[in-house]
mmCIF file of C-alpha atoms in Angstrom:
data_model
loop_
_atom_site.group_PDB
_atom_site.id
_atom_site.type_symbol
_atom_site.label_atom_id
_atom_site.label_comp_id
_atom_site.label_asym_id
_atom_site.label_seq_id
_atom_site.Cartn_x
_atom_site.Cartn_y
_atom_site.Cartn_z
ATOM 1 C CA MET A 1 -19.813 5.914 -31.905
ATOM 2 C CA GLU A 2 -19.230 5.056 -28.239
ATOM 3 C CA ASP A 3 -22.211 4.561 -25.963
ATOM 4 C CA PRO A 4 -21.798 7.066 -23.064
ATOM 5 C CA ASP A 5 -23.637 4.649 -20.727
ATOM 6 C CA ASP A 6 -21.331 1.712 -21.525
ATOM 7 C CA ARG A 7 -19.408 1.000 -18.306
ATOM 8 C CA SER A 8 -17.667 -2.143 -19.585
ATOM 9 C CA GLY A 9 -13.941 -1.819 -19.233
ATOM 10 C CA LEU A 10 -14.192 0.675 -16.362
ATOM 11 C CA PRO A 11 -12.537 -0.308 -13.088
ATOM 12 C CA ARG A 12 -14.642 -1.442 -10.142
ATOM 13 C CA GLY A 13 -11.857 -0.380 -7.794
ATOM 14 C CA ILE A 14 -8.231 -1.051 -6.896
ATOM 15 C CA ASP A 15 -7.546 -4.777 -6.479
ATOM 16 C CA HIS A 16 -3.937 -4.619 -5.290
ATOM 17 C CA VAL A 17 -0.768 -2.546 -5.244
ATOM 18 C CA GLY A 18 2.501 -4.233 -6.239
ATOM 19 C CA VAL A 19 5.517 -3.565 -4.025
ATOM 20 C CA THR A 20 9.070 -4.791 -4.613
ATOM 21 C CA VAL A 21 11.030 -5.502 -1.433
ATOM 22 C CA PRO A 22 14.612 -6.663 -0.817
ATOM 23 C CA ASP A 23 13.551 -9.622 1.379
ATOM 24 C CA ILE A 24 9.978 -10.905 1.241
ATOM 25 C CA ASP A 25 10.050 -12.659 4.624
ATOM 26 C CA ASP A 26 11.330 -9.516 6.390
ATOM 27 C CA ALA A 27 8.659 -7.435 4.614
ATOM 28 C CA LEU A 28 5.930 -9.903 5.613
ATOM 29 C CA ARG A 29 7.021 -9.784 9.261
ATOM 30 C CA PHE A 30 6.902 -5.996 9.172
ATOM 31 C CA LEU A 31 3.462 -5.831 7.507
ATOM 32 C CA GLU A 32 2.044 -8.441 9.897
ATOM 33 C CA ARG A 33 3.327 -6.592 12.973
ATOM 34 C CA ALA A 34 2.565 -3.058 11.740
ATOM 35 C CA PHE A 35 -0.809 -3.633 10.075
ATOM 36 C CA GLY A 36 -2.049 -7.116 10.974
ATOM 37 C CA ALA A 37 -1.513 -8.130 7.335
ATOM 38 C CA VAL A 38 -2.439 -11.677 6.338
ATOM 39 C CA PRO A 39 -0.357 -13.510 3.709
ATOM 40 C CA LEU A 40 -2.884 -15.137 1.352
ATOM 41 C CA TYR A 41 -0.766 -17.192 -1.024
ATOM 42 C CA ARG A 42 2.628 -17.362 -2.685
ATOM 43 C CA ASN A 43 2.325 -17.407 -6.445
ATOM 44 C CA VAL A 44 6.054 -17.481 -7.178
ATOM 45 C CA THR A 45 8.473 -19.359 -4.939
ATOM 46 C CA PRO A 46 12.280 -19.626 -4.739
ATOM 47 C CA ASP A 47 12.148 -23.186 -6.116
ATOM 48 C CA HIS A 48 10.170 -21.945 -9.168
ATOM 49 C CA PRO A 49 11.314 -18.338 -9.822
ATOM 50 C CA GLN A 50 10.206 -16.359 -12.857
ATOM 51 C CA LYS A 51 12.991 -15.242 -15.148
ATOM 52 C CA GLY A 52 14.076 -14.910 -18.732
ATOM 53 C CA PRO A 53 13.092 -12.773 -21.734
ATOM 54 C CA GLU A 54 9.352 -13.547 -21.535
ATOM 55 C CA THR A 55 9.106 -12.565 -17.848
ATOM 56 C CA GLU A 56 11.228 -9.474 -18.530
ATOM 57 C CA LYS A 57 8.878 -8.440 -21.363
ATOM 58 C CA ILE A 58 5.629 -9.144 -19.463
ATOM 59 C CA LEU A 59 6.703 -7.204 -16.350
ATOM 60 C CA GLY A 60 8.904 -4.585 -18.023
ATOM 61 C CA LEU A 61 12.012 -5.755 -16.153
ATOM 62 C CA ALA A 62 15.678 -5.120 -16.875
ATOM 63 C CA ALA A 63 17.400 -8.019 -18.620
ATOM 64 C CA GLY A 64 18.702 -10.507 -16.083
ATOM 65 C CA THR A 65 16.117 -9.726 -13.391
ATOM 66 C CA VAL A 66 14.781 -12.728 -11.478
ATOM 67 C CA VAL A 67 11.415 -12.691 -9.689
ATOM 68 C CA ARG A 68 12.417 -14.878 -6.764
ATOM 69 C CA GLU A 69 9.122 -14.776 -4.875
ATOM 70 C CA MET A 70 5.638 -13.220 -4.898
ATOM 71 C CA CYS A 71 3.093 -13.187 -2.088
ATOM 72 C CA MET A 72 -0.420 -11.687 -2.130
ATOM 73 C CA VAL A 73 -1.176 -10.048 1.217
ATOM 74 C CA ALA A 74 -4.526 -8.876 2.645
ATOM 75 C CA LEU A 75 -4.602 -5.650 4.619
ATOM 76 C CA GLY A 76 -7.921 -5.151 6.403
ATOM 77 C CA ASN A 77 -10.845 -4.252 4.130
ATOM 78 C CA GLY A 78 -9.553 -2.974 0.841
ATOM 79 C CA PRO A 79 -6.968 -3.663 -1.821
ATOM 80 C CA CYS A 80 -4.288 -6.282 -1.296
ATOM 81 C CA ILE A 81 -0.553 -5.748 -1.513
ATOM 82 C CA GLU A 82 1.308 -7.990 -3.937
ATOM 83 C CA LEU A 83 4.830 -8.323 -2.575
ATOM 84 C CA PHE A 84 7.628 -9.142 -5.003
ATOM 85 C CA GLU A 85 11.167 -10.103 -4.155
ATOM 86 C CA MET A 86 13.200 -9.457 -7.290
ATOM 87 C CA HIS A 87 16.916 -9.425 -7.883
ATOM 88 C CA GLY A 88 18.429 -7.780 -10.914
ATOM 89 C CA PRO A 89 21.101 -5.534 -12.322
ATOM 90 C CA ASP A 90 21.243 -1.886 -11.267
ATOM 91 C CA GLN A 91 18.530 -2.262 -8.613
ATOM 92 C CA ARG A 92 17.793 0.968 -6.720
ATOM 93 C CA SER A 93 16.325 1.995 -3.382
ATOM 94 C CA ALA A 94 12.682 3.026 -3.045
ATOM 95 C CA VAL A 95 11.736 6.231 -4.876
ATOM 96 C CA ARG A 96 11.323 9.482 -3.026
ATOM 97 C CA PRO A 97 7.864 11.036 -2.784
ATOM 98 C CA CYS A 98 8.972 13.811 -5.157
ATOM 99 C CA ASP A 99 9.882 11.295 -7.914
ATOM 100 C CA PHE A 100 7.375 10.344 -10.633
ATOM 101 C CA GLY A 101 5.174 7.299 -10.130
ATOM 102 C CA VAL A 102 3.393 5.830 -7.144
ATOM 103 C CA GLN A 103 4.816 7.667 -4.149
ATOM 104 C CA HIS A 104 2.949 6.079 -1.236
ATOM 105 C CA PHE A 105 -0.140 4.192 -0.197
ATOM 106 C CA ALA A 106 -2.313 5.009 2.795
ATOM 107 C CA VAL A 107 -3.785 2.687 5.402
ATOM 108 C CA TYR A 108 -6.875 3.736 7.318
ATOM 109 C CA VAL A 109 -6.624 3.369 11.100
ATOM 110 C CA ASP A 110 -9.284 4.170 13.691
ATOM 111 C CA ASP A 111 -6.687 5.156 16.322
ATOM 112 C CA ILE A 112 -3.797 7.132 14.790
ATOM 113 C CA GLU A 113 -1.632 6.954 17.933
ATOM 114 C CA ALA A 114 -1.998 3.162 18.206
ATOM 115 C CA GLY A 115 -1.401 2.768 14.456
ATOM 116 C CA CYS A 116 1.788 4.821 14.627
ATOM 117 C CA ARG A 117 2.966 2.888 17.683
ATOM 118 C CA ARG A 118 2.451 -0.453 15.897
ATOM 119 C CA PHE A 119 4.276 0.911 12.835
ATOM 120 C CA THR A 120 7.378 1.909 14.813
ATOM 121 C CA GLU A 121 7.354 -1.217 16.994
ATOM 122 C CA ALA A 122 7.373 -3.270 13.781
ATOM 123 C CA GLY A 123 10.531 -1.468 12.597
ATOM 124 C CA GLY A 124 9.145 1.480 10.638
ATOM 125 C CA THR A 125 10.230 5.092 11.117
ATOM 126 C CA LEU A 126 7.721 7.934 11.423
ATOM 127 C CA LEU A 127 8.651 11.072 9.521
ATOM 128 C CA THR A 128 6.731 13.229 12.045
ATOM 129 C CA GLU A 129 4.230 12.830 14.839
ATOM 130 C CA PRO A 130 0.586 12.547 13.707
ATOM 131 C CA GLN A 131 -0.638 15.804 12.174
ATOM 132 C CA LYS A 132 -4.128 17.310 11.909
ATOM 133 C CA GLN A 133 -5.560 16.974 8.407
ATOM 134 C CA PRO A 134 -5.333 20.321 6.564
ATOM 135 C CA SER A 135 -7.827 22.322 4.547
ATOM 136 C CA LEU A 136 -11.015 20.497 3.434
ATOM 137 C CA GLU A 137 -9.910 17.313 5.213
ATOM 138 C CA GLU A 138 -9.703 19.080 8.592
ATOM 139 C CA GLY A 139 -12.183 17.897 11.210
ATOM 140 C CA PRO A 140 -12.487 16.318 14.654
ATOM 141 C CA GLY A 141 -10.341 13.183 14.789
ATOM 142 C CA ASN A 142 -8.894 13.663 11.295
ATOM 143 C CA PHE A 143 -5.155 12.958 11.452
ATOM 144 C CA PHE A 144 -2.392 11.633 9.222
ATOM 145 C CA CYS A 145 1.228 10.621 9.556
ATOM 146 C CA TYR A 146 3.795 9.465 7.021
ATOM 147 C CA GLY A 147 6.290 6.756 7.831
ATOM 148 C CA GLN A 148 9.041 4.830 6.098
ATOM 149 C CA THR A 149 9.182 1.034 5.984
ATOM 150 C CA PRO A 150 12.444 -0.774 6.757
ATOM 151 C CA TRP A 151 13.076 -1.054 2.995
ATOM 152 C CA GLY A 152 12.475 2.673 2.379
ATOM 153 C CA MET A 153 8.920 2.835 0.999
ATOM 154 C CA ILE A 154 6.619 5.590 2.261
ATOM 155 C CA VAL A 155 3.286 4.647 3.893
ATOM 156 C CA GLU A 156 0.675 7.075 5.201
ATOM 157 C CA LEU A 157 -1.380 6.263 8.277
ATOM 158 C CA LEU A 158 -4.719 8.043 8.058
ATOM 159 C CA ALA A 159 -7.839 8.601 10.143
ATOM 160 C CA THR A 160 -10.702 10.689 8.727
ATOM 161 C CA PRO A 161 -13.836 10.020 10.796
ATOM 162 C CA SER A 162 -15.123 13.574 10.143
ATOM 163 C CA ARG A 163 -15.871 13.647 6.438
ATOM 164 C CA ALA A 164 -18.659 16.244 6.099
ATOM 165 C CA ARG A 165 -16.479 19.064 4.719
ATOM 166 C CA PHE A 166 -14.960 17.161 1.799
ATOM 167 C CA ASP A 167 -18.042 15.019 1.164
ATOM 168 C CA ALA A 168 -20.049 18.267 0.759
ATOM 169 C CA VAL A 169 -17.972 19.352 -2.259
ATOM 170 C CA SER A 170 -17.274 15.945 -3.838
ATOM 171 C CA PRO A 171 -19.411 14.555 -6.671
ATOM 172 C CA GLU A 172 -19.186 11.117 -4.986
ATOM 173 C CA LYS A 173 -18.408 9.991 -1.448
ATOM 174 C CA ARG A 174 -14.748 9.203 -0.816
ATOM 175 C CA TYR A 175 -14.092 5.547 -0.032
ATOM 176 C CA GLN A 176 -13.766 4.600 3.621
ATOM 177 C CA PRO A 177 -13.135 1.036 4.757
ATOM 178 C CA PRO A 178 -16.044 -0.442 6.696
ATOM 179 C CA PRO A 179 -15.718 -0.679 10.486
ATOM 180 C CA ARG A 180 -13.609 -3.541 11.771
ATOM 181 C CA HIS A 181 -15.719 -6.301 13.288
ATOM 182 C CA ALA A 182 -14.814 -7.559 16.744
ATOM 183 C CA GLY A 183 -13.241 -10.979 16.802
#
């Protein structure tokens, strides 16, 4: 019988989100300009791509797909983004938010207007102007805005400094990145 107090095997949190892009260098430039992202390391490079039946099986790729490059990228305080540049048969554009699977990720910003400005100046497209958070997430300074990256992926910019309403009904506090240190 399982021990109900055994926490082994449970996640400690999200480590990274994998994102496939058409051109890794273009994506890095966008993420650096829009979010101050920091490339950490390249684990796969064009001179040593990953390909073949074993790679296809491990990653669940279509036969003939080549992983040309991979770069782990830090984004403030929180999970990393693992960028992949892959080329393969029958490749498709980014999924729409109404399709099954991961539909977007959100980045926390202290200043929604400045975050949206950086996003568009980097080449992204906002779907709307920043909106007030609805329902339980409504509160002073709580705003969100969805945007589309140059390669078609949806990203949400989010500010929720007023958390009392949803924290009051949640069994645990919702994660919030720690304040950014000056420097």
